[in-house]
Short mmCIF file of C-alpha atoms and ligand atoms in Angstrom, two decimals:
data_model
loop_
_atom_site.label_atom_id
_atom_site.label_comp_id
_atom_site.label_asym_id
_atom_site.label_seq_id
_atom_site.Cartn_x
_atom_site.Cartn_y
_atom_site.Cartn_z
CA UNK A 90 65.98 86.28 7.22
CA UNK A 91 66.66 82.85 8.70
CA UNK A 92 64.89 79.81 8.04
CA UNK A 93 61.13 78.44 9.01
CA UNK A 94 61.85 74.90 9.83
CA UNK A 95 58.67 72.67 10.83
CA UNK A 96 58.57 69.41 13.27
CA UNK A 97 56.32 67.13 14.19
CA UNK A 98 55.74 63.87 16.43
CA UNK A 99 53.84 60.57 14.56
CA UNK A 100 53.28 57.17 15.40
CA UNK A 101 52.88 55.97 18.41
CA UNK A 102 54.52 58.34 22.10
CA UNK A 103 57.61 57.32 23.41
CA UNK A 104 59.71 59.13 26.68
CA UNK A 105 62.41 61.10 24.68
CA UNK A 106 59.27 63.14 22.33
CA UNK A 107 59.61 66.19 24.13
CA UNK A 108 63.73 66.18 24.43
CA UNK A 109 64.13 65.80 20.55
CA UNK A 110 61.55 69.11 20.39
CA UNK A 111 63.53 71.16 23.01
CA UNK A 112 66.88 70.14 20.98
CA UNK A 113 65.34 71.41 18.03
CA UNK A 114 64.15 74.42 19.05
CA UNK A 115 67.45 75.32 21.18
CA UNK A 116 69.15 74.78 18.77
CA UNK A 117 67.49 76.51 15.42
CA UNK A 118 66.70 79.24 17.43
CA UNK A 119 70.61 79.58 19.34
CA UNK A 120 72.53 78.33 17.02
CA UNK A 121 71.25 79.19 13.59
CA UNK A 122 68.09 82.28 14.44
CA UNK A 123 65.56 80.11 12.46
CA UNK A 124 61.89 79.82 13.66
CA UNK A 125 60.51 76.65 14.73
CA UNK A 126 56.73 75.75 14.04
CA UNK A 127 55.48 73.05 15.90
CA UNK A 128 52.88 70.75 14.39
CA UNK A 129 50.22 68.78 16.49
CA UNK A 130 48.98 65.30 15.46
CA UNK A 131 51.51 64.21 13.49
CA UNK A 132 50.90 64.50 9.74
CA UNK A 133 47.76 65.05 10.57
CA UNK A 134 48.20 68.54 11.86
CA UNK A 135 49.41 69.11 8.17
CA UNK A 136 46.07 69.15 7.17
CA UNK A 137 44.67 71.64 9.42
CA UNK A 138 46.47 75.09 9.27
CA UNK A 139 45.39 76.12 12.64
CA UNK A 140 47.30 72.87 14.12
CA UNK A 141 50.18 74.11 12.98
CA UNK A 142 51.83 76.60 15.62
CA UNK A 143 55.36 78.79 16.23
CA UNK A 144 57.55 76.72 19.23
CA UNK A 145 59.62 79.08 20.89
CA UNK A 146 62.65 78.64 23.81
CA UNK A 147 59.30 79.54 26.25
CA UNK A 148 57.30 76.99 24.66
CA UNK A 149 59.83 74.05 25.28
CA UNK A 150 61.18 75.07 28.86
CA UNK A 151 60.75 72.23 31.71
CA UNK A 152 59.75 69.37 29.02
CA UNK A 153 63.21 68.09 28.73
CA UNK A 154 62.14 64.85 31.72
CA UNK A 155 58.39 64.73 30.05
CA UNK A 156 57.11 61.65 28.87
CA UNK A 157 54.22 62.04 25.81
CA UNK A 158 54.72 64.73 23.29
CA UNK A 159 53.59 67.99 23.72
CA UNK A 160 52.82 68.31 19.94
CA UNK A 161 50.33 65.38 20.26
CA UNK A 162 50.74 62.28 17.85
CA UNK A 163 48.52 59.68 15.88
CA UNK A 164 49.09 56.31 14.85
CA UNK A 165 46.52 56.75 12.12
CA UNK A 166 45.73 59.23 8.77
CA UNK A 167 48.31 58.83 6.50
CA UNK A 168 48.21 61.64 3.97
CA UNK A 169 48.56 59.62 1.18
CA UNK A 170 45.76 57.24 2.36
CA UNK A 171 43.77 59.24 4.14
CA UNK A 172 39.91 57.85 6.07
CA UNK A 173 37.43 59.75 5.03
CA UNK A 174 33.82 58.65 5.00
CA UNK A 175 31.79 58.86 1.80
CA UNK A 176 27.97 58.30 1.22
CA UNK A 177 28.08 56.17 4.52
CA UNK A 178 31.27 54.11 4.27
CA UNK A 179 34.91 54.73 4.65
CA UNK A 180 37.58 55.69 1.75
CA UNK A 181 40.98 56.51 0.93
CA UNK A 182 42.26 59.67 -0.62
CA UNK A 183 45.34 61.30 -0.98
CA UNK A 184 45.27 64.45 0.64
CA UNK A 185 49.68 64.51 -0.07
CA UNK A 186 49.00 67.48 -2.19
CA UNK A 187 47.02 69.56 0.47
CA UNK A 188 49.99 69.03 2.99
CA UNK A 189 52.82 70.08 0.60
CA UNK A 190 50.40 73.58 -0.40
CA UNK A 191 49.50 73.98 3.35
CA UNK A 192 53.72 73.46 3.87
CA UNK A 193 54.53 76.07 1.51
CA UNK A 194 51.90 78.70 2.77
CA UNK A 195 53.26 78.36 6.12
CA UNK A 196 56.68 79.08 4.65
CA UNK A 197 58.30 76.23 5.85
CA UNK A 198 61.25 75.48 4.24
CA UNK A 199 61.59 71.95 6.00
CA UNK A 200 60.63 69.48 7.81
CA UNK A 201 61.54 67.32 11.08
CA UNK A 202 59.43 63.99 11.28
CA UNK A 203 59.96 62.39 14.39
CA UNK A 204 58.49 58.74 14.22
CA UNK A 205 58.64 55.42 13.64
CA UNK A 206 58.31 53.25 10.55
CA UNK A 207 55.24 54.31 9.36
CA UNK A 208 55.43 58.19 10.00
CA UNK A 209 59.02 57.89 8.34
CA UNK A 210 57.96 56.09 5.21
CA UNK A 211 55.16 58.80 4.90
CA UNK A 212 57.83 61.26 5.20
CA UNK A 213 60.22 59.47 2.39
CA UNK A 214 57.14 59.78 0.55
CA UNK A 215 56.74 63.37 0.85
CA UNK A 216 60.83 64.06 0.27
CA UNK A 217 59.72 62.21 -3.20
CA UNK A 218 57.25 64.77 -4.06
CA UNK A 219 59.66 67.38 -3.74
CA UNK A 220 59.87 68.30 0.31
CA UNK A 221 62.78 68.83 2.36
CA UNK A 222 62.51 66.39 4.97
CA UNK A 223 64.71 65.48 7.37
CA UNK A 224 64.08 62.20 9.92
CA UNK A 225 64.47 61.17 13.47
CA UNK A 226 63.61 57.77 14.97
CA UNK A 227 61.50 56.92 17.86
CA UNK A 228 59.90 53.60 18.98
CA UNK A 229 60.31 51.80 22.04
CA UNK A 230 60.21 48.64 19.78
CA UNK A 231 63.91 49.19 18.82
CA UNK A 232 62.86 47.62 15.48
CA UNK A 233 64.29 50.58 12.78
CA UNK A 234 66.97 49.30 10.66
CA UNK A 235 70.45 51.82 11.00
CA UNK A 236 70.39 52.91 13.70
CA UNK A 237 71.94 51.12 16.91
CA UNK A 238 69.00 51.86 19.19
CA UNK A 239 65.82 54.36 18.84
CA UNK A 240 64.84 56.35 21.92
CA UNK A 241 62.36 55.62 23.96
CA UNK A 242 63.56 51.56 24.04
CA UNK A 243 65.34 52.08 26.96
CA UNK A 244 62.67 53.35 29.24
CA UNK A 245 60.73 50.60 28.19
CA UNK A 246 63.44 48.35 29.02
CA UNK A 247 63.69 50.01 33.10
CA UNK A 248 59.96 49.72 32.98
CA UNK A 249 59.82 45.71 31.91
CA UNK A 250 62.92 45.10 34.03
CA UNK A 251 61.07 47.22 37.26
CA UNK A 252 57.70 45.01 36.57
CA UNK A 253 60.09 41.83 36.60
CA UNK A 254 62.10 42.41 39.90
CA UNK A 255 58.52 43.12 41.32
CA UNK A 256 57.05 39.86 39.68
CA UNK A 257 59.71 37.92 41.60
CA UNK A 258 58.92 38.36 45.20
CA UNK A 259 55.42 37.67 44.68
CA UNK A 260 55.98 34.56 42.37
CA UNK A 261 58.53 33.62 44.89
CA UNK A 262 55.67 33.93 47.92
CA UNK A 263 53.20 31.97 45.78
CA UNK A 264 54.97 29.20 43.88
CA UNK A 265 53.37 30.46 40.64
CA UNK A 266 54.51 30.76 37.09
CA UNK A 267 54.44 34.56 36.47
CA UNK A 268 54.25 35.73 32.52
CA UNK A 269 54.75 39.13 31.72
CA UNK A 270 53.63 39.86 28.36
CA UNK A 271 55.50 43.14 26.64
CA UNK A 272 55.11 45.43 23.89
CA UNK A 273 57.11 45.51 20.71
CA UNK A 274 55.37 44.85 17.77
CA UNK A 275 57.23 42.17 15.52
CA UNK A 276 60.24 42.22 17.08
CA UNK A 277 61.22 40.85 20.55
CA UNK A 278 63.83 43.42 21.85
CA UNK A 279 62.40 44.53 25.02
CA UNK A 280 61.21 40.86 26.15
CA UNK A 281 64.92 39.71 25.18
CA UNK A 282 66.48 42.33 26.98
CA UNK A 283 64.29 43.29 29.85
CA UNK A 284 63.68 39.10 30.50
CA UNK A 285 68.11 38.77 30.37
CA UNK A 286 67.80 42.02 32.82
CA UNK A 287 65.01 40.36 34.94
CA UNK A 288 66.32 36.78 35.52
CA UNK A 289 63.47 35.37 33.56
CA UNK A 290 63.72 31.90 33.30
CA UNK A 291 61.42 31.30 30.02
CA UNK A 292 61.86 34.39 26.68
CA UNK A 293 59.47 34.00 24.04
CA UNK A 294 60.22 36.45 21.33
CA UNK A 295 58.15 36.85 17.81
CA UNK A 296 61.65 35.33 16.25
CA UNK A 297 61.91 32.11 17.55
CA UNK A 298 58.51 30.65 16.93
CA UNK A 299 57.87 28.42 20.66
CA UNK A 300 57.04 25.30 21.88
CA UNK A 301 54.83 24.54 24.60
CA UNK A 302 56.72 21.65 25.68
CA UNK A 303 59.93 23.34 25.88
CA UNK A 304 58.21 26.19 28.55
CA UNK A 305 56.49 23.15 30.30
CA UNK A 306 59.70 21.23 30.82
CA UNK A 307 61.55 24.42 32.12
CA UNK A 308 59.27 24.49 34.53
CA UNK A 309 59.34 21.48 35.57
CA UNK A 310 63.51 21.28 35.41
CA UNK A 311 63.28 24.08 37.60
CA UNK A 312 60.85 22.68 39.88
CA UNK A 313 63.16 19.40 40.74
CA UNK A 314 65.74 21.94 41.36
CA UNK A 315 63.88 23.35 44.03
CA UNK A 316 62.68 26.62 42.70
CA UNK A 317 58.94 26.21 42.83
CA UNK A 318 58.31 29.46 40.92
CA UNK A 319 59.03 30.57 37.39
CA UNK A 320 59.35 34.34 35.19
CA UNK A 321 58.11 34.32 32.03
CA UNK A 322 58.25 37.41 29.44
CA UNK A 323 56.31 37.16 26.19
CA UNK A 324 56.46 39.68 23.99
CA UNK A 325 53.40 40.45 22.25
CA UNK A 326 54.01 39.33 18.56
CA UNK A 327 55.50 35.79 19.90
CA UNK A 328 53.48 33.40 18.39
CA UNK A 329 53.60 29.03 18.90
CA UNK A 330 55.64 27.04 16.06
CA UNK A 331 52.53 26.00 13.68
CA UNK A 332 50.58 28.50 14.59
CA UNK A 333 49.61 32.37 14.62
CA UNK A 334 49.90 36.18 16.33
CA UNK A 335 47.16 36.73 18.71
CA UNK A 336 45.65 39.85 17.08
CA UNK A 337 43.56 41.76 19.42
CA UNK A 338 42.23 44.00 16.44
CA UNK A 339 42.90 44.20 12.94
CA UNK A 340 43.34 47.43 11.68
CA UNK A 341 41.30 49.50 10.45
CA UNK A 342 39.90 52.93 9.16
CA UNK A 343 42.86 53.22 6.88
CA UNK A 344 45.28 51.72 9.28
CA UNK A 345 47.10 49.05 8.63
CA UNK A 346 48.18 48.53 12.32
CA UNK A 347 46.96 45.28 13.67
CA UNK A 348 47.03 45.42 17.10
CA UNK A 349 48.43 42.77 19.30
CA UNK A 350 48.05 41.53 22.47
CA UNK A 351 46.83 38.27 24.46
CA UNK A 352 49.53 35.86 23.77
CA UNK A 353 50.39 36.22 27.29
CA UNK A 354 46.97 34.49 28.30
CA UNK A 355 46.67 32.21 25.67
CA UNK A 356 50.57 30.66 26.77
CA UNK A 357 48.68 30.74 30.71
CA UNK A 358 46.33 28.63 28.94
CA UNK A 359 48.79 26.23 27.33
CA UNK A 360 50.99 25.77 31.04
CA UNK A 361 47.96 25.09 32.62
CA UNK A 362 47.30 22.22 30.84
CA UNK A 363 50.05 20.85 30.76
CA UNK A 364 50.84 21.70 34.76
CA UNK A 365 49.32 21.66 37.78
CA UNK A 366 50.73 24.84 38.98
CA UNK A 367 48.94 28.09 39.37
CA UNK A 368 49.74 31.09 36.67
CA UNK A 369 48.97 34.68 36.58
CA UNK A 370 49.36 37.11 33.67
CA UNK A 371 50.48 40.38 33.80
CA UNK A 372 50.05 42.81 30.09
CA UNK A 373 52.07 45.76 30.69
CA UNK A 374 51.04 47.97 28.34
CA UNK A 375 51.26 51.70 27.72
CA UNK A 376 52.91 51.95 30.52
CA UNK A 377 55.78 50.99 28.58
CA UNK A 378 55.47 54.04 26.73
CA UNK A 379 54.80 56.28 29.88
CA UNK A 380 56.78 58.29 32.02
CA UNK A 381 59.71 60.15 32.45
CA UNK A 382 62.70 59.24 29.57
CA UNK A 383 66.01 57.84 31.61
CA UNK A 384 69.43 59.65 31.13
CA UNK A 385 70.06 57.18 27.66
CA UNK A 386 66.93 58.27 25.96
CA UNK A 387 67.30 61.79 26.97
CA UNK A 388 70.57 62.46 26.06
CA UNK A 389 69.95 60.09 22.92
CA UNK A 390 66.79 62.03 21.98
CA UNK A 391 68.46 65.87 22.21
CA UNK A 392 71.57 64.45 20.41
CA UNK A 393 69.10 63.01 17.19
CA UNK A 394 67.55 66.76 17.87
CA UNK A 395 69.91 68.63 17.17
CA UNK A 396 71.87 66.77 14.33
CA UNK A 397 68.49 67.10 12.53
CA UNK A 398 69.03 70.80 12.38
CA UNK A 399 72.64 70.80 11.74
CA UNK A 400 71.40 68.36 8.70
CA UNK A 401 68.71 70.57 7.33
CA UNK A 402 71.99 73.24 7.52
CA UNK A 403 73.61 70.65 5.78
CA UNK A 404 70.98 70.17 3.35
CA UNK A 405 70.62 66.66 3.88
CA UNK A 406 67.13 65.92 3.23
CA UNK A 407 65.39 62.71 2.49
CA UNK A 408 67.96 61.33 4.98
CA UNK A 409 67.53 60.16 9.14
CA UNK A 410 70.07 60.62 12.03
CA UNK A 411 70.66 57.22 13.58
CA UNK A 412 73.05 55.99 16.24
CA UNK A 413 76.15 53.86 15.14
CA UNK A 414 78.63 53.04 17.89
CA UNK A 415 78.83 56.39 19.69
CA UNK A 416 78.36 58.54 17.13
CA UNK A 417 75.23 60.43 14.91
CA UNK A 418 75.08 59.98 11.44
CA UNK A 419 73.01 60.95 8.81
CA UNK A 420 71.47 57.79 6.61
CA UNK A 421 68.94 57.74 3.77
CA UNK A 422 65.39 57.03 5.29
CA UNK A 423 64.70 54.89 2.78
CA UNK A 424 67.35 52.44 4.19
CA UNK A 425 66.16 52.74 7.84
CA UNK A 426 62.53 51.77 6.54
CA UNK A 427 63.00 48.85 3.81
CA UNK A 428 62.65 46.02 6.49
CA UNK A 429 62.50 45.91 10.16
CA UNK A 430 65.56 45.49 12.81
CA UNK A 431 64.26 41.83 14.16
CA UNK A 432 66.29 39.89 16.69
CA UNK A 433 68.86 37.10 15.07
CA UNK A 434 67.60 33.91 16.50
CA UNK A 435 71.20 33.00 16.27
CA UNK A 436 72.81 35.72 17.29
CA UNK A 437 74.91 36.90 20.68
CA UNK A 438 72.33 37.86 22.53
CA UNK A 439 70.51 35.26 22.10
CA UNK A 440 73.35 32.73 22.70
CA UNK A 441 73.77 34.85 25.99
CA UNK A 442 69.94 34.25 27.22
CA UNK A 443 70.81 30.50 26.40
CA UNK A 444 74.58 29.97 27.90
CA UNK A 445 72.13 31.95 31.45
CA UNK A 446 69.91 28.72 31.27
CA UNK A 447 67.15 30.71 29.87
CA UNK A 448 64.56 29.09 27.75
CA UNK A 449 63.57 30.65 24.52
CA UNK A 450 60.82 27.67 23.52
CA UNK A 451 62.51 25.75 21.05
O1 F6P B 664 55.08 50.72 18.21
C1 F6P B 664 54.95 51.03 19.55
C2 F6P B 664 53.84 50.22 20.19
O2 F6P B 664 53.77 50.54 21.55
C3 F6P B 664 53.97 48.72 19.98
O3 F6P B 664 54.91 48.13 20.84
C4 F6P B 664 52.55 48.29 20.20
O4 F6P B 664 52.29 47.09 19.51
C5 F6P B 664 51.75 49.42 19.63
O5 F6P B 664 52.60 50.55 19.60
C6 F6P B 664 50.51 49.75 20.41
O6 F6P B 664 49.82 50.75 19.73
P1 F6P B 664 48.55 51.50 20.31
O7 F6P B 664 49.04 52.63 21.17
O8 F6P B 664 47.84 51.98 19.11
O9 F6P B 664 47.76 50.52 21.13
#
């Protein structure tokens, strides 16, 4: 009898979900004759037997270009600190054990988690009780330590780089200052490297604190130059030197997730008081996390897929494939989820944005 292996998607979607499950499938089923089940809501679907569900090479044909996951996902319910309300209010209990008996009733003998951060520290957690876990990384943040680049960031990157080129011709028309504010948590990958890809002229990233001043005198540099528009990208954990994140909501109902978002209006706010020049803010959004994966994240995504079953083969569990150079490799998860992979303020890229004239507020 071959192997029941289980997978499932946490944290928040990125393009590339669906290609990791088809690799995984394809290639348990072809390669090795295990079974797949697929579980839906993340660790979540743990939880709730009837979540849990056999993927087949039927169930995973024609979602290789799919954005979203077709398992489902959740950014909230950690096992091991799981919302549940009590006599009126909300608590926290560890339901850890109820996944690892619902695990072995299943007969799963081990376990993809496909996340970020969070869902991967949950799943270190669960390779310390005693389960065979095996991780993949996803974010379109970029921000996992080990590994070169997580799928998903690219997309995001064609999809801030797309809403940039557009931005242009309509600054341009206008003579207005244009901001762009951009997802990615704590770290400022995709505003670095969309706003290099974009010809932004100002790059705030949560790394290099900014200063107004330094924005408002771009600006103005720019204006005596002749260009009477300017591109800005913000990501959304920049913050001013001296001051704080704009936190749209804390988090909450066991989730430790603040959300962020506004900075982008609140720097609108700080030109326009400093200029007399008309500025319009643009969020992007989700739809940074939308659509169809590009050719990278695709081929990225099946390639993560199927080392994860050659490594449960392997028996390397508690471990993560990553991306160094052009190769996969297997790493412990617990070194991919100490810290976060930030941007070095002093670092090439950066250095490039600067020797391009950009402004990075400081
Ligand atoms: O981590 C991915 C991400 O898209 C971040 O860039 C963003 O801060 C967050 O998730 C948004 O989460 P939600 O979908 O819960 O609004």
């Amino acid at each position: 009898m071959g192997k029941k292996i289980g997978i499932l998607t946490g944290g928040g979607d990125c393009p590339g979900l669906n290609a990791v499950i088809r690799a995984v499938v394809k290639c348990a089923v072809i390669r090795y004759g295990w079974q797949v089940i697929g579980i839906e809501d993340g660790f979540d679907g743990l939880l709730d037997l009837s979540k849990c569900k056999p993927l087949t090479l039927e169930s995973v044909r024609g979602i290789l270009p799919r954005g979203g996951t077709i398992l489902g996902t959740t950014n909230h319910g950690n096992p091991f600190c799981y919302p549940v309300e009590r006599d009126g209010s909300i608590v926290h209990a560890d339901y850890s054990d109820r996944v690892i008996d619902n695990l072995r009733s299943l007969g799963i003998e081990a376990l993809i988690a496909v996340g970020g951060e969070g869902s991967l520290k949950i799943a270190l957690d669960l390779s310390k009780k005693g389960i065979a876990v095996v991780g993949v990384p996803k974010t379109i943040d970029n921000d996992l330590q080990e590994t070169d680049f997580t799928f998903g960031y690219n997309t995001a990157l064609e999809t801030a780089t797309d809403a940039l080129d557009k931005l242009h011709s309509t600054a341009e028309s206008h003579h207005r200052v244009m901001i762009l504010e951009v997802m990615g948590r704590y770290a400022g990958w995709i505003a670095l490297e969309s706003g290099i890809a974009g010809g932004a002229d100002v790059i705030l990233i949560p790394e290099i604190p900014y200063q107004a001043e330094c924005i408002c005198t771009s600006i103005k540099k720019r204006s005596a130059r002749g260009s009477r528009f300017s591109i800005i990208v913000v990501a959304e954990g920049a913050y001013p030197a001296g001051g704080s994140r704009v936190v749209a909501k804390k988090g909450d109902n066991g989730s430790t997730i603040e959300r962020l978002g506004g900075i982008g209006h609140f720097v609108a706010q700080q030109i326009e008081q400093c200029l007399d020049m008309d500025v319009r803010v643009t969020v992007l959004g989700h739809l940074q996390r939308g659509g169809s994966p590009t050719t990278f994240d695709r081929a990225l995504a099946s390639r993560f897929g199927a080392t994860a079953v050659q490594m449960i083969a392997k028996e390397q569990f508690g471990q993560m494939a990553c991306l160094r150079g052009r190769s996969i490799i297997a790493v412990p998860i617990e070194n991919a989820t100490r810290d976060l992979k930030l941007v070095d303020p002093d670092g090439e890229i950066v250095r490039t944005a600067l020797d391009l004239g950009i402004t990075l507020g400081r």
